[in-house]
CSV table of C-alpha atoms (C1' of nucleotides) in Angstrom, one decimal:
chain,number,residue,atom,x,y,z
X,1,MET,CA,-0.2,0.2,0.0
X,2,SER,CA,2.5,2.7,1.0
X,3,GLU,CA,4.5,0.3,-1.3
X,4,SER,CA,2.5,0.9,-4.1
X,5,ARG,CA,2.3,4.7,-3.2
X,6,ALA,CA,5.7,5.4,-3.6
X,7,LEU,CA,5.8,3.3,-6.8
X,8,GLN,CA,3.0,5.3,-8.3
X,9,LEU,CA,5.0,8.4,-7.4
X,10,GLU,CA,8.1,7.2,-9.0
X,11,THR,CA,6.2,6.9,-12.4
X,12,ALA,CA,4.9,10.3,-12.2
X,13,LEU,CA,8.3,11.8,-11.4
X,14,ARG,CA,9.9,9.9,-14.1
X,15,ASP,CA,7.2,11.4,-16.4
X,16,ALA,CA,8.1,14.9,-15.2
X,17,GLY,CA,11.6,14.4,-16.2
X,18,VAL,CA,13.0,13.2,-12.6
X,19,ARG,CA,15.6,10.8,-12.5
X,20,ILE,CA,14.9,7.9,-10.2
X,21,THR,CA,18.1,7.0,-8.4
X,22,ARG,CA,18.7,4.5,-5.5
X,23,GLN,CA,18.4,7.5,-3.1
X,24,ARG,CA,15.2,8.9,-4.4
X,25,LYS,CA,13.4,5.5,-4.4
X,26,LEU,CA,14.9,5.1,-0.6
X,27,LEU,CA,13.3,8.6,0.4
X,28,LEU,CA,10.2,8.0,-1.4
X,29,SER,CA,9.6,5.0,0.4
X,30,VAL,CA,10.5,6.3,3.7
X,31,LEU,CA,8.4,9.4,3.1
X,32,ALA,CA,5.6,7.0,2.1
X,33,ASP,CA,5.7,5.3,5.6
X,34,CYS,CA,5.7,8.3,7.4
X,35,ALA,CA,2.7,8.8,9.9
X,36,ASP,CA,4.1,11.7,11.5
X,37,HIS,CA,6.5,14.9,10.6
X,38,PRO,CA,10.3,14.2,10.5
X,39,ASP,CA,12.7,16.8,9.8
X,40,ALA,CA,15.8,16.4,7.2
X,41,THR,CA,17.9,14.7,9.9
X,42,GLU,CA,15.2,12.4,10.8
X,43,LEU,CA,14.5,11.4,7.4
X,44,HIS,CA,18.1,10.9,7.2
X,45,ARG,CA,18.3,8.6,10.2
X,46,ARG,CA,15.4,6.4,8.9
X,47,ALA,CA,16.8,6.0,5.4
X,48,GLU,CA,20.2,5.0,6.8
X,49,ALA,CA,18.3,2.7,9.2
X,50,ALA,CA,16.2,1.1,6.0
X,51,GLY,CA,19.8,-0.4,5.1
X,52,ALA,CA,21.1,1.8,2.1
X,53,GLY,CA,23.2,4.9,2.6
X,54,VAL,CA,22.2,8.3,1.6
X,55,SER,CA,24.0,11.7,2.3
X,56,LEU,CA,22.4,14.2,4.2
X,57,ALA,CA,23.3,16.7,1.4
X,58,THR,CA,21.2,14.7,-0.7
X,59,VAL,CA,18.5,14.2,1.5
X,60,TYR,CA,18.3,18.1,1.5
X,61,ARG,CA,18.6,18.2,-2.2
X,62,THR,CA,15.6,15.5,-2.7
X,63,LEU,CA,13.4,17.1,-0.3
X,64,THR,CA,13.9,20.4,-2.2
X,65,THR,CA,13.1,18.4,-5.4
X,66,LEU,CA,10.2,16.7,-4.4
X,67,GLN,CA,8.6,19.8,-2.9
X,68,ALA,CA,9.0,21.5,-6.1
X,69,GLN,CA,7.2,18.3,-7.9
X,70,GLY,CA,4.1,19.0,-5.1
X,71,VAL,CA,4.9,15.4,-3.8
X,72,ILE,CA,5.8,16.7,-0.3
X,73,GLU,CA,5.1,19.6,1.9
X,74,LYS,CA,7.5,21.8,4.1
X,75,LEU,CA,6.3,22.8,7.6
X,76,GLU,CA,8.3,25.4,9.5
X,77,PHE,CA,7.1,25.3,13.2
X,78,GLN,CA,8.1,27.9,15.9
X,79,GLY,CA,12.0,27.8,15.7
X,80,GLU,CA,12.4,24.0,15.1
X,81,PRO,CA,13.9,22.6,11.9
X,82,ALA,CA,11.9,22.1,8.7
X,83,ARG,CA,9.6,19.3,8.9
X,84,TRP,CA,7.9,17.4,5.8
X,85,GLU,CA,4.8,15.5,5.0
X,86,PRO,CA,3.7,13.8,2.1
X,87,ALA,CA,1.4,16.2,0.0
X,88,ASP,CA,-2.1,15.3,0.7
X,89,GLN,CA,-4.9,15.5,-1.7
X,90,HIS,CA,-6.7,17.6,0.8
X,91,HIS,CA,-5.3,20.9,2.3
X,92,HIS,CA,-5.2,20.8,6.1
X,93,ASP,CA,-3.7,23.1,9.0
X,94,HIS,CA,-1.8,22.1,12.1
X,95,MET,CA,-2.7,22.1,15.6
X,96,ILE,CA,0.7,21.5,18.0
X,97,ASP,CA,0.4,20.3,21.4
X,98,VAL,CA,3.0,22.3,23.1
X,99,GLU,CA,3.5,19.8,25.9
X,100,THR,CA,4.0,17.0,23.8
X,101,GLY,CA,4.9,18.2,20.5
X,102,GLN,CA,2.4,16.2,18.8
X,103,VAL,CA,0.9,17.6,15.7
X,104,ILE,CA,-2.7,17.2,14.9
X,105,GLU,CA,-4.1,17.9,11.2
X,106,PHE,CA,-7.2,19.8,10.9
X,107,THR,CA,-9.4,21.3,8.6
X,108,ASN,CA,-12.2,23.9,8.6
X,109,ASP,CA,-14.0,25.2,5.8
X,110,ARG,CA,-15.3,28.4,7.4
X,111,ILE,CA,-11.7,29.5,8.4
X,112,GLU,CA,-10.6,28.9,4.7
X,113,ARG,CA,-13.6,31.0,3.4
X,114,LEU,CA,-13.0,33.8,6.0
X,115,GLN,CA,-9.2,33.9,4.8
X,116,ALA,CA,-10.1,34.1,1.2
X,117,GLU,CA,-12.7,37.1,1.8
X,118,ILE,CA,-10.3,38.9,4.0
X,119,ALA,CA,-7.6,39.0,1.6
X,120,ALA,CA,-10.3,39.9,-1.1
X,121,GLU,CA,-11.6,43.0,0.9
X,122,MET,CA,-8.2,44.4,1.0
X,123,GLY,CA,-7.5,43.6,-2.6
X,124,TYR,CA,-5.4,40.5,-2.7
X,125,GLU,CA,-5.5,37.1,-3.5
X,126,ILE,CA,-4.2,34.1,-1.2
X,127,VAL,CA,-1.2,32.2,-2.9
X,128,HIS,CA,-1.0,30.3,0.3
X,129,HIS,CA,-1.3,30.5,3.9
X,130,ARG,CA,-0.2,29.1,7.3
X,131,LEU,CA,-2.5,28.4,10.1
X,132,GLU,CA,-0.8,27.1,13.2
X,133,LEU,CA,-2.8,26.4,16.7
X,134,TYR,CA,-0.3,26.0,19.6
X,135,VAL,CA,-2.6,24.3,22.2
X,136,ARG,CA,-2.4,22.5,25.5
X,137,ARG,CA,-5.1,19.5,26.5
X,138,LYS,CA,-7.9,21.1,28.4
X,139,PRO,CA,-8.0,20.4,32.2
X,140,THR,CA,-10.7,17.9,32.1
X,141,ALA,CA,-12.7,19.5,35.1
D,1,MET,CA,5.8,60.1,21.4
D,2,SER,CA,7.8,57.2,20.3
D,3,GLU,CA,10.3,59.0,22.7
D,4,SER,CA,7.8,58.9,25.6
D,5,ARG,CA,6.7,55.4,24.9
D,6,ALA,CA,10.5,54.2,25.1
D,7,LEU,CA,10.7,56.1,28.4
D,8,GLN,CA,7.4,54.4,29.6
D,9,LEU,CA,9.0,51.0,29.1
D,10,GLU,CA,12.2,51.9,30.5
D,11,THR,CA,10.3,52.4,34.0
D,12,ALA,CA,8.3,49.1,33.4
D,13,LEU,CA,11.3,47.4,32.7
D,14,ARG,CA,13.4,48.7,35.6
D,15,ASP,CA,10.5,47.5,38.0
D,16,ALA,CA,10.4,44.3,36.7
D,17,GLY,CA,14.2,43.9,37.4
D,18,VAL,CA,15.9,44.5,34.0
D,19,ARG,CA,18.9,47.0,33.9
D,20,ILE,CA,18.6,49.7,31.8
D,21,THR,CA,22.0,50.1,30.0
D,22,ARG,CA,23.1,52.3,27.6
D,23,GLN,CA,22.7,49.5,24.7
D,24,ARG,CA,19.0,48.5,25.7
D,25,LYS,CA,17.7,52.2,26.0
D,26,LEU,CA,19.3,52.6,22.3
D,27,LEU,CA,17.3,49.4,21.4
D,28,LEU,CA,14.4,50.3,22.8
D,29,SER,CA,14.3,53.7,20.8
D,30,VAL,CA,15.0,52.0,17.8
D,31,LEU,CA,12.0,49.6,18.2
D,32,ALA,CA,9.6,52.4,19.4
D,33,ASP,CA,10.3,54.1,15.9
D,34,CYS,CA,9.8,50.9,14.0
D,35,ALA,CA,7.0,50.9,11.6
D,36,ASP,CA,7.8,47.8,9.9
D,37,HIS,CA,9.0,44.5,11.0
D,38,PRO,CA,13.1,44.4,10.9
D,39,ASP,CA,15.4,41.4,11.8
D,40,ALA,CA,18.0,41.3,14.5
D,41,THR,CA,20.5,42.5,11.6
D,42,GLU,CA,18.6,45.4,10.5
D,43,LEU,CA,17.7,46.4,14.1
D,44,HIS,CA,21.7,46.4,14.7
D,45,ARG,CA,22.1,48.5,11.6
D,46,ARG,CA,19.4,50.9,12.4
D,47,ALA,CA,20.9,51.0,16.1
D,48,GLU,CA,24.7,51.7,15.1
D,49,ALA,CA,23.2,54.4,12.3
D,50,ALA,CA,21.8,56.1,15.4
D,51,GLY,CA,25.1,56.8,16.6
D,52,ALA,CA,26.1,54.5,19.7
D,53,GLY,CA,27.4,51.2,19.2
D,54,VAL,CA,25.9,47.8,20.1
D,55,SER,CA,27.2,44.3,19.4
D,56,LEU,CA,25.0,42.1,17.5
D,57,ALA,CA,25.5,39.5,20.3
D,58,THR,CA,23.8,42.0,22.4
D,59,VAL,CA,21.0,42.8,20.2
D,60,TYR,CA,20.1,39.1,20.2
D,61,ARG,CA,20.4,38.7,23.8
D,62,THR,CA,18.1,41.9,24.3
D,63,LEU,CA,15.7,40.9,22.0
D,64,THR,CA,15.0,37.7,23.9
D,65,THR,CA,14.9,39.8,26.9
D,66,LEU,CA,12.4,42.1,25.9
D,67,GLN,CA,10.5,39.2,24.6
D,68,ALA,CA,10.4,37.5,27.5
D,69,GLN,CA,9.1,40.9,29.3
D,70,GLY,CA,6.2,40.8,26.7
D,71,VAL,CA,7.4,44.3,25.2
D,72,ILE,CA,8.0,42.8,21.5
D,73,GLU,CA,7.0,39.8,19.5
D,74,LYS,CA,8.9,37.4,17.5
D,75,LEU,CA,7.6,36.8,14.0
D,76,GLU,CA,8.9,33.6,12.0
D,77,PHE,CA,7.8,34.0,8.2
D,78,GLN,CA,8.7,31.3,5.7
D,79,GLY,CA,12.3,30.7,5.8
D,80,GLU,CA,13.5,34.5,6.5
D,81,PRO,CA,15.2,35.2,9.5
D,82,ALA,CA,13.3,36.0,12.7
D,83,ARG,CA,11.5,39.2,12.5
D,84,TRP,CA,10.6,41.6,15.4
D,85,GLU,CA,7.6,44.0,16.3
D,86,PRO,CA,6.4,46.3,19.1
D,87,ALA,CA,4.3,43.9,21.0
D,88,ASP,CA,0.6,45.8,20.5
D,89,GLN,CA,-2.1,45.8,22.7
D,90,HIS,CA,-4.2,44.0,20.4
D,91,HIS,CA,-3.4,41.1,18.7
D,92,HIS,CA,-3.2,40.8,15.0
D,93,ASP,CA,-2.3,38.3,12.2
D,94,HIS,CA,-0.3,39.0,9.1
D,95,MET,CA,-0.7,39.3,5.4
D,96,ILE,CA,2.7,39.0,3.7
D,97,ASP,CA,2.7,40.0,-0.1
D,98,VAL,CA,4.8,37.6,-1.8
D,99,GLU,CA,5.7,40.0,-4.7
D,100,THR,CA,6.8,42.9,-2.5
D,101,GLY,CA,7.5,41.3,0.8
D,102,GLN,CA,5.5,44.1,2.4
D,103,VAL,CA,3.9,42.9,5.6
D,104,ILE,CA,0.3,43.7,6.5
D,105,GLU,CA,-1.5,43.6,9.8
D,106,PHE,CA,-5.1,42.5,10.0
D,107,THR,CA,-7.6,41.1,12.7
D,108,ASN,CA,-10.6,39.1,12.4
D,109,ASP,CA,-13.0,38.1,15.4
D,110,ARG,CA,-14.6,35.7,13.6
D,111,ILE,CA,-11.5,33.8,12.8
D,112,GLU,CA,-10.4,34.1,16.2
D,113,ARG,CA,-13.4,32.6,17.7
D,114,LEU,CA,-13.5,29.8,15.0
D,115,GLN,CA,-10.0,28.7,15.9
D,116,ALA,CA,-11.0,28.5,19.7
D,117,GLU,CA,-14.0,26.6,18.8
D,118,ILE,CA,-11.9,23.8,16.7
D,119,ALA,CA,-9.3,23.6,19.6
D,120,ALA,CA,-12.1,23.2,22.1
D,121,GLU,CA,-14.0,20.6,20.1
D,122,MET,CA,-10.7,18.4,20.1
D,123,GLY,CA,-10.6,19.0,23.8
D,124,TYR,CA,-7.5,21.6,23.5
D,125,GLU,CA,-7.3,25.3,24.6
D,126,ILE,CA,-5.2,27.6,22.5
D,127,VAL,CA,-2.0,28.8,24.0
D,128,HIS,CA,-1.2,31.1,20.9
D,129,HIS,CA,-1.4,30.8,17.2
D,130,ARG,CA,0.3,31.9,14.1
D,131,LEU,CA,-2.1,32.7,11.1
D,132,GLU,CA,-0.2,34.1,7.8
D,133,LEU,CA,-1.8,34.9,4.6
D,134,TYR,CA,0.9,34.9,1.5
D,135,VAL,CA,-0.9,36.9,-0.8
D,136,ARG,CA,-0.4,38.5,-4.3
D,137,ARG,CA,-2.1,41.7,-5.1
D,138,LYS,CA,-5.5,41.3,-7.2
D,139,PRO,CA,-5.2,42.0,-11.0
D,140,THR,CA,-7.6,44.7,-11.2
D,141,ALA,CA,-9.7,43.7,-14.1
F,1,DA,C1',29.9,45.7,46.0
F,2,DT,C1',27.8,42.7,43.4
F,3,DA,C1',25.2,40.9,40.0
F,4,DC,C1',24.1,41.3,35.7
F,5,DC,C1',25.4,43.0,31.1
F,6,DT,C1',28.4,43.6,27.2
F,7,DG,C1',31.8,42.7,23.5
F,8,DC,C1',34.5,39.8,21.1
F,9,DA,C1',35.5,35.6,19.0
F,10,DA,C1',34.2,31.1,18.8
F,11,DA,C1',30.6,27.5,18.5
F,12,DA,C1',26.3,26.0,17.0
F,13,DA,C1',22.7,24.4,14.4
F,14,DA,C1',20.5,24.1,9.9
F,15,DT,C1',21.0,24.3,5.6
F,16,DT,C1',23.6,25.3,1.0
F,17,DT,C1',27.2,24.6,-2.7
F,18,DG,C1',31.8,23.6,-5.6
F,19,DC,C1',33.6,20.1,-7.4
F,20,DA,C1',34.9,15.5,-9.2
F,21,DC,C1',33.2,11.2,-10.1
F,22,DC,C1',29.0,8.3,-11.0
F,23,DG,C1',24.8,6.3,-12.9
F,24,DA,C1',20.0,6.9,-14.8
F,25,DC,C1',18.1,7.0,-19.5
W,1,DG,C1',27.6,9.1,-24.0
W,2,DT,C1',25.2,12.9,-22.1
W,3,DC,C1',23.3,15.4,-18.5
W,4,DG,C1',21.9,15.4,-14.1
W,5,DG,C1',22.7,13.5,-9.4
W,6,DT,C1',25.7,12.4,-5.6
W,7,DG,C1',29.0,12.5,-1.8
W,8,DC,C1',32.2,15.1,0.5
W,9,DA,C1',33.6,18.7,3.0
W,10,DA,C1',33.9,23.3,2.9
W,11,DA,C1',30.8,27.7,3.1
W,12,DT,C1',26.8,30.1,4.4
W,13,DT,C1',23.5,32.0,7.4
W,14,DT,C1',21.1,32.8,11.6
W,15,DT,C1',21.7,32.4,16.4
W,16,DT,C1',24.0,31.3,20.9
W,17,DT,C1',27.3,31.0,24.2
W,18,DG,C1',32.2,31.0,27.1
W,19,DC,C1',34.7,34.1,29.0
W,20,DA,C1',37.2,38.6,30.9
W,21,DG,C1',36.0,42.9,31.4
W,22,DG,C1',32.6,46.9,32.6
W,23,DT,C1',28.7,49.3,34.7
W,24,DA,C1',23.6,49.9,36.8
W,25,DT,C1',21.8,49.9,40.9
DNA sequence: ATACCTGCAAAAAATTTGCACCGAC
DNA sequence: GTCGGTGCAAATTTTTTGCAGGTAT
């Protein structure tokens, strides 16, 4: 399943003129298995753990390439190194639990619409946006 | 005016146990004059331009101190160095014109409320948030 | 007088890049 | 075979820190 997802991407990338090297294959498979939002160093660690070698420089270059192809997305939370996630079909925002560091994804159409309205009112259109809620679990009274 | 604002802050800071040094006075006055959102290097440049000297290390340390005192706020836009703004009485979000880099401040109560609702629905309370709209001027058809 | 602050220069942390070699197509 | 990709190590960029001396209170 995540196996086939990675293969699917390889075809699409090749069609887009991106060469499928051993390192890229490896990173695609590591990314396909991500349930979380790892940074470059962590992805490098996982890739190495998966057996084959990749240099950290190549990890960075590959992430940039895959982002340009729309395959992954870059997340830049407060002051941490950049994290990455497979590009999803549906846009979503992020909630970060400040205690645990856990990242929760969510969507809300009303917020999306309001953002577009606000921009439009001021004569702009949205290219992209970033909404992050830094939260704490509510005390269960 | 911005003169008195800086003096006002000096008193408050002193009361909070923060020593008012020549360098901090200088930075407070530079910050009070900011209509924009400069980064540490830019603040350093302006401070030097204002006559007296400050080391960049001190600029960084002072910014951290002032942030801890709630006097200024740190902005971290996409991949750029951190920028700073005087802490305002009223919270606001930011719109960044991707063509010009211009930063526009805005507020929207409905968005604020929706955010709180979303967090609450999932059992969280918001500690703080970040909403950035990266926008482009709409073609005036 | 005593902390706390500052400058300098070195260290860190994250990411990028030059260059020679290698491998996908 | 060609052109783009990779590894390595060095460079960049932004920010932090150790230490010796300075200064606000």
